Amino acid sequence: MQTATISFDKFNPLQEDECHARIRAARARLAEQAVLLCHHYQRADVYQYADLTGDSLKLSRLASQTDARYIVFCGVHFMAEVADIMSRPEQLAILPDLAAGCSMADMANLAKVERCWRELGEVLEVEQQVTPVTYINSAADLKAFCGERGGIVCTSSNAGSIAAWAFAQRPKILFFPDQHLGRWTGHQMGIPLDEMVVWDPDLELGGLRAEQIRHARLLLWKGHCSVHQMFQPAHILRFRNEHPDGLVISHPECSFEVCRQSDFVGSTEHIVRTIKQAAPNTRWLVGTELNLVNRLAEEVRAEGKIVQFMAPTVCMCSTMQRIDPQHLAWTLENLAAGNVVNQISVAAHERAAAKLALDRMLAIS
Ligand code: 13P
Ligand code: SF4
């Protein structure tokens, strides 16, 4: 039975104990009607309620496989959009705090990407020569842009095979919004750095000369993750001096130099799996978000493994952090009362083309 929507004001001041009791009660009432998908960066006090966890690729697959009516996404906005696109029409994707965005995703928008495409068209036969590839950390309209132009979506765990597919279609790639993932992927494929150029969306012709564009194989959008840019080669150097047997693992959103100096580079799921499967008593330096690193350190401590965060300062994904127990309690109580709150619904005119780009990705991954 539906009641009036319960205001968040009543949940904001809730003490931890009461908040958790209300989450558990609402979760029990919802039973199979809801599934909680949690990204690895979620804070511990929310992550404990996850039904399913993963990196962006795994979560997008899971979103397409669940039967639950409500897909409650403890992650950021673009992830909930993907859940909406990949699920059936009668299923609803819910983001407990609408302000949980991704600052990297916001570094590219449709107007700027369309301008880029137009300007590239002044120098190249763009439709024949360039495959647009968007990192999954992007708004649905950019995924639709790629879907409509023979392009594709990638995540941090499949960027290599997606780029190989994209190059098989056309000789150049326009990669947005993360220059670092794009550069690392190109490097892994053997593309020299001088054949990868950075497109600055705030400058005419991306700040490039026509000749540079014609020469380039990879055009990298000037975007980055504010969390991963904190990790520096000097942090790795200090760790290696102090612990010559230690191992370094980083997310490909880190800078090129950090990735190059790491022993392993991969998605959040890859980082978790690699350290869990490593030999006992090993020591690790990890270049990714702090909630993941703290949880992992705790989980492998009993095997004598030591897991350290790469940066000396605390750096979390502040937008992921917004999904707190208060927002989760508010969301679940409303859903249990039949009130749909914070639904993420991708516009009908973008959905089909965005799904095309995502389906192309899932078929290859
Ligand atoms: P993963 O796909 O590796 O989980 O990465 C998502 C992300 O936003 C990392 O900052
Ligand atoms: Fe976006 Fe960076 Fe947060 Fe990942 S860690 S969701 S890329 S802001």
PDB file of C-alpha atoms in Angstrom, residues 136-331:
ATOM      1  CA  ILE A 136      31.562   3.918 -18.760  1.00  0.00           C
ATOM      2  CA  ASN A 137      32.175   6.876 -16.401  1.00  0.00           C
ATOM      3  CA  SER A 138      30.093   9.164 -18.599  1.00  0.00           C
ATOM      4  CA  ALA A 139      26.506  10.343 -18.958  1.00  0.00           C
ATOM      5  CA  ALA A 140      23.998   8.265 -20.924  1.00  0.00           C
ATOM      6  CA  ASP A 141      23.811  10.830 -23.754  1.00  0.00           C
ATOM      7  CA  LEU A 142      27.530  10.287 -24.455  1.00  0.00           C
ATOM      8  CA  LYS A 143      26.987   6.541 -24.580  1.00  0.00           C
ATOM      9  CA  ALA A 144      24.159   7.247 -27.032  1.00  0.00           C
ATOM     10  CA  PHE A 145      26.519   9.483 -29.057  1.00  0.00           C
ATOM     11  CA  CYS A 146      28.872   6.508 -29.408  1.00  0.00           C
ATOM     12  CA  GLY A 147      26.057   4.065 -30.158  1.00  0.00           C
ATOM     13  CA  GLU A 148      24.817   6.256 -33.017  1.00  0.00           C
ATOM     14  CA  ARG A 149      28.261   6.606 -34.592  1.00  0.00           C
ATOM     15  CA  GLY A 150      29.454   3.014 -34.617  1.00  0.00           C
ATOM     16  CA  GLY A 151      31.216   3.530 -31.286  1.00  0.00           C
ATOM     17  CA  ILE A 152      31.276   1.694 -28.019  1.00  0.00           C
ATOM     18  CA  VAL A 153      31.585   1.879 -24.208  1.00  0.00           C
ATOM     19  CA  CYS A 154      34.523   0.490 -22.236  1.00  0.00           C
ATOM     20  CA  THR A 155      35.345  -0.020 -18.575  1.00  0.00           C
ATOM     21  CA  SER A 156      38.686  -0.184 -16.827  1.00  0.00           C
ATOM     22  CA  SER A 157      38.650  -3.976 -17.078  1.00  0.00           C
ATOM     23  CA  ASN A 158      38.009  -4.347 -20.808  1.00  0.00           C
ATOM     24  CA  ALA A 159      39.561  -1.200 -22.330  1.00  0.00           C
ATOM     25  CA  GLY A 160      42.242  -3.220 -24.201  1.00  0.00           C
ATOM     26  CA  SER A 161      39.840  -5.531 -26.041  1.00  0.00           C
ATOM     27  CA  ILE A 162      37.402  -2.669 -26.680  1.00  0.00           C
ATOM     28  CA  ALA A 163      40.176  -0.512 -28.179  1.00  0.00           C
ATOM     29  CA  ALA A 164      41.253  -3.438 -30.378  1.00  0.00           C
ATOM     30  CA  TRP A 165      37.652  -3.722 -31.609  1.00  0.00           C
ATOM     31  CA  ALA A 166      37.465   0.053 -32.183  1.00  0.00           C
ATOM     32  CA  PHE A 167      40.696   0.065 -34.212  1.00  0.00           C
ATOM     33  CA  ALA A 168      39.359  -2.810 -36.298  1.00  0.00           C
ATOM     34  CA  GLN A 169      36.450  -0.530 -37.304  1.00  0.00           C
ATOM     35  CA  ARG A 170      38.427   2.660 -38.090  1.00  0.00           C
ATOM     36  CA  PRO A 171      42.091   3.730 -37.850  1.00  0.00           C
ATOM     37  CA  LYS A 172      41.666   6.293 -35.032  1.00  0.00           C
ATOM     38  CA  ILE A 173      39.898   6.440 -31.669  1.00  0.00           C
ATOM     39  CA  LEU A 174      38.403   9.444 -29.898  1.00  0.00           C
ATOM     40  CA  PHE A 175      38.505   8.375 -26.229  1.00  0.00           C
ATOM     41  CA  PHE A 176      36.638  10.255 -23.498  1.00  0.00           C
ATOM     42  CA  PRO A 177      36.536  11.396 -20.754  1.00  0.00           C
ATOM     43  CA  ASP A 178      39.599   9.832 -19.020  1.00  0.00           C
ATOM     44  CA  GLN A 179      42.889  10.592 -20.735  1.00  0.00           C
ATOM     45  CA  HIS A 180      44.799   8.329 -18.326  1.00  0.00           C
ATOM     46  CA  LEU A 181      42.841   5.138 -19.002  1.00  0.00           C
ATOM     47  CA  GLY A 182      43.057   5.939 -22.723  1.00  0.00           C
ATOM     48  CA  ARG A 183      46.810   6.532 -22.648  1.00  0.00           C
ATOM     49  CA  TRP A 184      47.558   3.433 -20.587  1.00  0.00           C
ATOM     50  CA  THR A 185      45.397   1.323 -22.907  1.00  0.00           C
ATOM     51  CA  GLY A 186      47.152   2.720 -25.980  1.00  0.00           C
ATOM     52  CA  HIS A 187      50.552   2.109 -24.405  1.00  0.00           C
ATOM     53  CA  GLN A 188      49.613  -1.512 -23.622  1.00  0.00           C
ATOM     54  CA  MET A 189      48.717  -1.931 -27.296  1.00  0.00           C
ATOM     55  CA  GLY A 190      52.146  -0.650 -28.356  1.00  0.00           C
ATOM     56  CA  ILE A 191      51.030   2.782 -29.600  1.00  0.00           C
ATOM     57  CA  PRO A 192      53.867   5.301 -29.194  1.00  0.00           C
ATOM     58  CA  LEU A 193      53.147   8.299 -26.961  1.00  0.00           C
ATOM     59  CA  ASP A 194      53.612  10.720 -29.874  1.00  0.00           C
ATOM     60  CA  GLU A 195      50.666   9.053 -31.639  1.00  0.00           C
ATOM     61  CA  MET A 196      48.412   9.856 -28.680  1.00  0.00           C
ATOM     62  CA  VAL A 197      47.386  13.504 -28.358  1.00  0.00           C
ATOM     63  CA  VAL A 198      45.300  15.287 -25.736  1.00  0.00           C
ATOM     64  CA  TRP A 199      42.138  17.034 -26.909  1.00  0.00           C
ATOM     65  CA  ASP A 200      41.431  20.045 -24.695  1.00  0.00           C
ATOM     66  CA  PRO A 201      37.678  20.700 -25.049  1.00  0.00           C
ATOM     67  CA  ASP A 202      38.092  24.321 -23.981  1.00  0.00           C
ATOM     68  CA  LEU A 203      40.372  25.192 -26.897  1.00  0.00           C
ATOM     69  CA  GLU A 204      39.676  25.547 -30.584  1.00  0.00           C
ATOM     70  CA  LEU A 205      40.541  22.311 -32.401  1.00  0.00           C
ATOM     71  CA  GLY A 206      41.316  20.852 -28.989  1.00  0.00           C
ATOM     72  CA  GLY A 207      44.463  23.000 -28.841  1.00  0.00           C
ATOM     73  CA  LEU A 208      46.001  20.862 -31.612  1.00  0.00           C
ATOM     74  CA  ARG A 209      47.339  21.534 -35.083  1.00  0.00           C
ATOM     75  CA  ALA A 210      45.618  19.786 -37.987  1.00  0.00           C
ATOM     76  CA  GLU A 211      48.861  17.901 -38.645  1.00  0.00           C
ATOM     77  CA  GLN A 212      48.909  16.504 -35.080  1.00  0.00           C
ATOM     78  CA  ILE A 213      45.340  15.273 -35.493  1.00  0.00           C
ATOM     79  CA  ARG A 214      46.131  13.556 -38.803  1.00  0.00           C
ATOM     80  CA  HIS A 215      49.194  11.888 -37.263  1.00  0.00           C
ATOM     81  CA  ALA A 216      47.447  10.726 -34.055  1.00  0.00           C
ATOM     82  CA  ARG A 217      45.928   7.283 -33.607  1.00  0.00           C
ATOM     83  CA  LEU A 218      44.398   8.033 -30.213  1.00  0.00           C
ATOM     84  CA  LEU A 219      42.732  11.351 -29.371  1.00  0.00           C
ATOM     85  CA  LEU A 220      42.504  11.553 -25.578  1.00  0.00           C
ATOM     86  CA  TRP A 221      39.941  13.825 -23.967  1.00  0.00           C
ATOM     87  CA  LYS A 222      41.456  16.079 -21.321  1.00  0.00           C
ATOM     88  CA  GLY A 223      39.681  14.536 -18.328  1.00  0.00           C
ATOM     89  CA  HIS A 224      40.862  12.838 -15.166  1.00  0.00           C
ATOM     90  CA  CYS A 225      39.751  11.443 -11.812  1.00  0.00           C
ATOM     91  CA  SER A 226      40.387  13.784  -8.912  1.00  0.00           C
ATOM     92  CA  VAL A 227      40.976  10.820  -6.569  1.00  0.00           C
ATOM     93  CA  HIS A 228      43.479   8.929  -8.727  1.00  0.00           C
ATOM     94  CA  GLN A 229      45.449  12.036  -9.677  1.00  0.00           C
ATOM     95  CA  MET A 230      46.596  12.205  -6.030  1.00  0.00           C
ATOM     96  CA  PHE A 231      48.853   9.165  -6.454  1.00  0.00           C
ATOM     97  CA  GLN A 232      52.407  10.059  -7.474  1.00  0.00           C
ATOM     98  CA  PRO A 233      55.509   8.149  -8.647  1.00  0.00           C
ATOM     99  CA  ALA A 234      57.296   9.516  -5.534  1.00  0.00           C
ATOM    100  CA  HIS A 235      54.898   7.471  -3.358  1.00  0.00           C
ATOM    101  CA  ILE A 236      55.930   4.313  -5.188  1.00  0.00           C
ATOM    102  CA  LEU A 237      59.621   5.197  -4.947  1.00  0.00           C
ATOM    103  CA  ARG A 238      59.401   5.690  -1.174  1.00  0.00           C
ATOM    104  CA  PHE A 239      57.558   2.369  -0.753  1.00  0.00           C
ATOM    105  CA  ARG A 240      60.100   0.498  -2.886  1.00  0.00           C
ATOM    106  CA  ASN A 241      62.997   1.981  -0.888  1.00  0.00           C
ATOM    107  CA  GLU A 242      61.394   0.966   2.381  1.00  0.00           C
ATOM    108  CA  HIS A 243      60.058  -2.408   1.199  1.00  0.00           C
ATOM    109  CA  PRO A 244      62.124  -3.775  -1.710  1.00  0.00           C
ATOM    110  CA  ASP A 245      60.025  -6.973  -1.760  1.00  0.00           C
ATOM    111  CA  GLY A 246      56.716  -5.089  -1.754  1.00  0.00           C
ATOM    112  CA  LEU A 247      54.330  -5.117  -4.703  1.00  0.00           C
ATOM    113  CA  VAL A 248      52.510  -2.159  -6.251  1.00  0.00           C
ATOM    114  CA  ILE A 249      49.062  -2.320  -7.865  1.00  0.00           C
ATOM    115  CA  SER A 250      47.190   0.637  -9.362  1.00  0.00           C
ATOM    116  CA  HIS A 251      43.957   1.520 -11.091  1.00  0.00           C
ATOM    117  CA  PRO A 252      44.393   2.659 -14.743  1.00  0.00           C
ATOM    118  CA  GLU A 253      42.836   6.043 -13.880  1.00  0.00           C
ATOM    119  CA  CYS A 254      46.213   6.838 -12.257  1.00  0.00           C
ATOM    120  CA  SER A 255      48.744   8.848 -14.245  1.00  0.00           C
ATOM    121  CA  PHE A 256      50.870   7.133 -16.889  1.00  0.00           C
ATOM    122  CA  GLU A 257      53.995   7.278 -14.701  1.00  0.00           C
ATOM    123  CA  VAL A 258      52.203   5.697 -11.729  1.00  0.00           C
ATOM    124  CA  CYS A 259      50.864   2.905 -13.950  1.00  0.00           C
ATOM    125  CA  ARG A 260      54.277   2.390 -15.562  1.00  0.00           C
ATOM    126  CA  GLN A 261      55.965   2.045 -12.187  1.00  0.00           C
ATOM    127  CA  SER A 262      53.343  -0.354 -10.818  1.00  0.00           C
ATOM    128  CA  ASP A 263      53.729  -4.142 -10.887  1.00  0.00           C
ATOM    129  CA  PHE A 264      50.059  -4.608 -11.751  1.00  0.00           C
ATOM    130  CA  VAL A 265      47.401  -2.288 -13.223  1.00  0.00           C
ATOM    131  CA  GLY A 266      43.701  -3.107 -13.332  1.00  0.00           C
ATOM    132  CA  SER A 267      40.108  -2.434 -12.372  1.00  0.00           C
ATOM    133  CA  THR A 268      38.844  -2.404  -8.793  1.00  0.00           C
ATOM    134  CA  GLU A 269      37.705  -6.028  -9.149  1.00  0.00           C
ATOM    135  CA  HIS A 270      41.151  -6.953 -10.521  1.00  0.00           C
ATOM    136  CA  ILE A 271      42.865  -5.238  -7.590  1.00  0.00           C
ATOM    137  CA  VAL A 272      40.690  -7.061  -5.046  1.00  0.00           C
ATOM    138  CA  ARG A 273      41.153 -10.439  -6.774  1.00  0.00           C
ATOM    139  CA  THR A 274      44.922 -10.062  -7.243  1.00  0.00           C
ATOM    140  CA  ILE A 275      45.563  -9.279  -3.588  1.00  0.00           C
ATOM    141  CA  LYS A 276      43.163 -11.934  -2.296  1.00  0.00           C
ATOM    142  CA  GLN A 277      44.853 -14.552  -4.484  1.00  0.00           C
ATOM    143  CA  ALA A 278      48.411 -13.429  -3.616  1.00  0.00           C
ATOM    144  CA  ALA A 279      50.733 -15.486  -1.447  1.00  0.00           C
ATOM    145  CA  PRO A 280      50.446 -15.042   2.335  1.00  0.00           C
ATOM    146  CA  ASN A 281      52.745 -12.521   4.054  1.00  0.00           C
ATOM    147  CA  THR A 282      53.058 -10.280   0.980  1.00  0.00           C
ATOM    148  CA  ARG A 283      53.054  -6.484   1.235  1.00  0.00           C
ATOM    149  CA  TRP A 284      51.085  -4.275  -1.160  1.00  0.00           C
ATOM    150  CA  LEU A 285      50.897  -0.608  -2.075  1.00  0.00           C
ATOM    151  CA  VAL A 286      47.538   0.169  -3.677  1.00  0.00           C
ATOM    152  CA  GLY A 287      46.703   3.152  -5.887  1.00  0.00           C
ATOM    153  CA  THR A 288      42.939   3.384  -5.703  1.00  0.00           C
ATOM    154  CA  GLU A 289      40.165   4.719  -3.475  1.00  0.00           C
ATOM    155  CA  LEU A 290      40.554   4.510   0.303  1.00  0.00           C
ATOM    156  CA  ASN A 291      37.347   2.631   1.245  1.00  0.00           C
ATOM    157  CA  LEU A 292      38.355  -0.258  -1.012  1.00  0.00           C
ATOM    158  CA  VAL A 293      41.910  -0.278   0.336  1.00  0.00           C
ATOM    159  CA  ASN A 294      40.834  -0.206   3.998  1.00  0.00           C
ATOM    160  CA  ARG A 295      38.332  -3.052   3.488  1.00  0.00           C
ATOM    161  CA  LEU A 296      40.842  -5.169   1.599  1.00  0.00           C
ATOM    162  CA  ALA A 297      43.547  -4.580   4.225  1.00  0.00           C
ATOM    163  CA  GLU A 298      41.146  -5.859   6.864  1.00  0.00           C
ATOM    164  CA  GLU A 299      40.055  -8.888   4.827  1.00  0.00           C
ATOM    165  CA  VAL A 300      43.574 -10.197   4.119  1.00  0.00           C
ATOM    166  CA  ARG A 301      45.216  -9.293   7.433  1.00  0.00           C
ATOM    167  CA  ALA A 302      44.731 -12.807   8.864  1.00  0.00           C
ATOM    168  CA  GLU A 303      46.902 -14.200   6.036  1.00  0.00           C
ATOM    169  CA  GLY A 304      49.726 -11.921   7.081  1.00  0.00           C
ATOM    170  CA  LYS A 305      49.254  -9.666   4.041  1.00  0.00           C
ATOM    171  CA  ILE A 306      49.879  -5.971   4.550  1.00  0.00           C
ATOM    172  CA  VAL A 307      47.944  -3.581   2.330  1.00  0.00           C
ATOM    173  CA  GLN A 308      48.904   0.116   2.280  1.00  0.00           C
ATOM    174  CA  PHE A 309      47.185   3.085   0.660  1.00  0.00           C
ATOM    175  CA  MET A 310      49.404   4.820  -1.903  1.00  0.00           C
ATOM    176  CA  ALA A 311      48.929   8.474  -0.929  1.00  0.00           C
ATOM    177  CA  PRO A 312      50.066   9.974   2.380  1.00  0.00           C
ATOM    178  CA  THR A 313      46.845  12.022   2.541  1.00  0.00           C
ATOM    179  CA  VAL A 314      43.277  10.744   2.870  1.00  0.00           C
ATOM    180  CA  CYS A 315      41.577  10.819  -0.514  1.00  0.00           C
ATOM    181  CA  MET A 316      38.181   9.299  -0.987  1.00  0.00           C
ATOM    182  CA  CYS A 317      35.653   9.474  -3.746  1.00  0.00           C
ATOM    183  CA  SER A 318      33.616  12.192  -2.043  1.00  0.00           C
ATOM    184  CA  THR A 319      30.581  11.604  -4.242  1.00  0.00           C
ATOM    185  CA  MET A 320      30.437   7.830  -3.543  1.00  0.00           C
ATOM    186  CA  GLN A 321      30.731   8.773   0.117  1.00  0.00           C
ATOM    187  CA  ARG A 322      27.422  10.647  -0.098  1.00  0.00           C
ATOM    188  CA  ILE A 323      25.501   7.363  -0.050  1.00  0.00           C
ATOM    189  CA  ASP A 324      25.390   7.077   3.720  1.00  0.00           C
ATOM    190  CA  PRO A 325      23.218   4.935   6.052  1.00  0.00           C
ATOM    191  CA  GLN A 326      20.738   7.812   6.457  1.00  0.00           C
ATOM    192  CA  HIS A 327      20.104   8.017   2.694  1.00  0.00           C
ATOM    193  CA  LEU A 328      19.925   4.235   2.439  1.00  0.00           C
ATOM    194  CA  ALA A 329      17.393   4.024   5.307  1.00  0.00           C
ATOM    195  CA  TRP A 330      15.291   6.811   3.767  1.00  0.00           C
ATOM    196  CA  THR A 331      15.336   5.134   0.344  1.00  0.00           C
TER     197      THR A 331
END
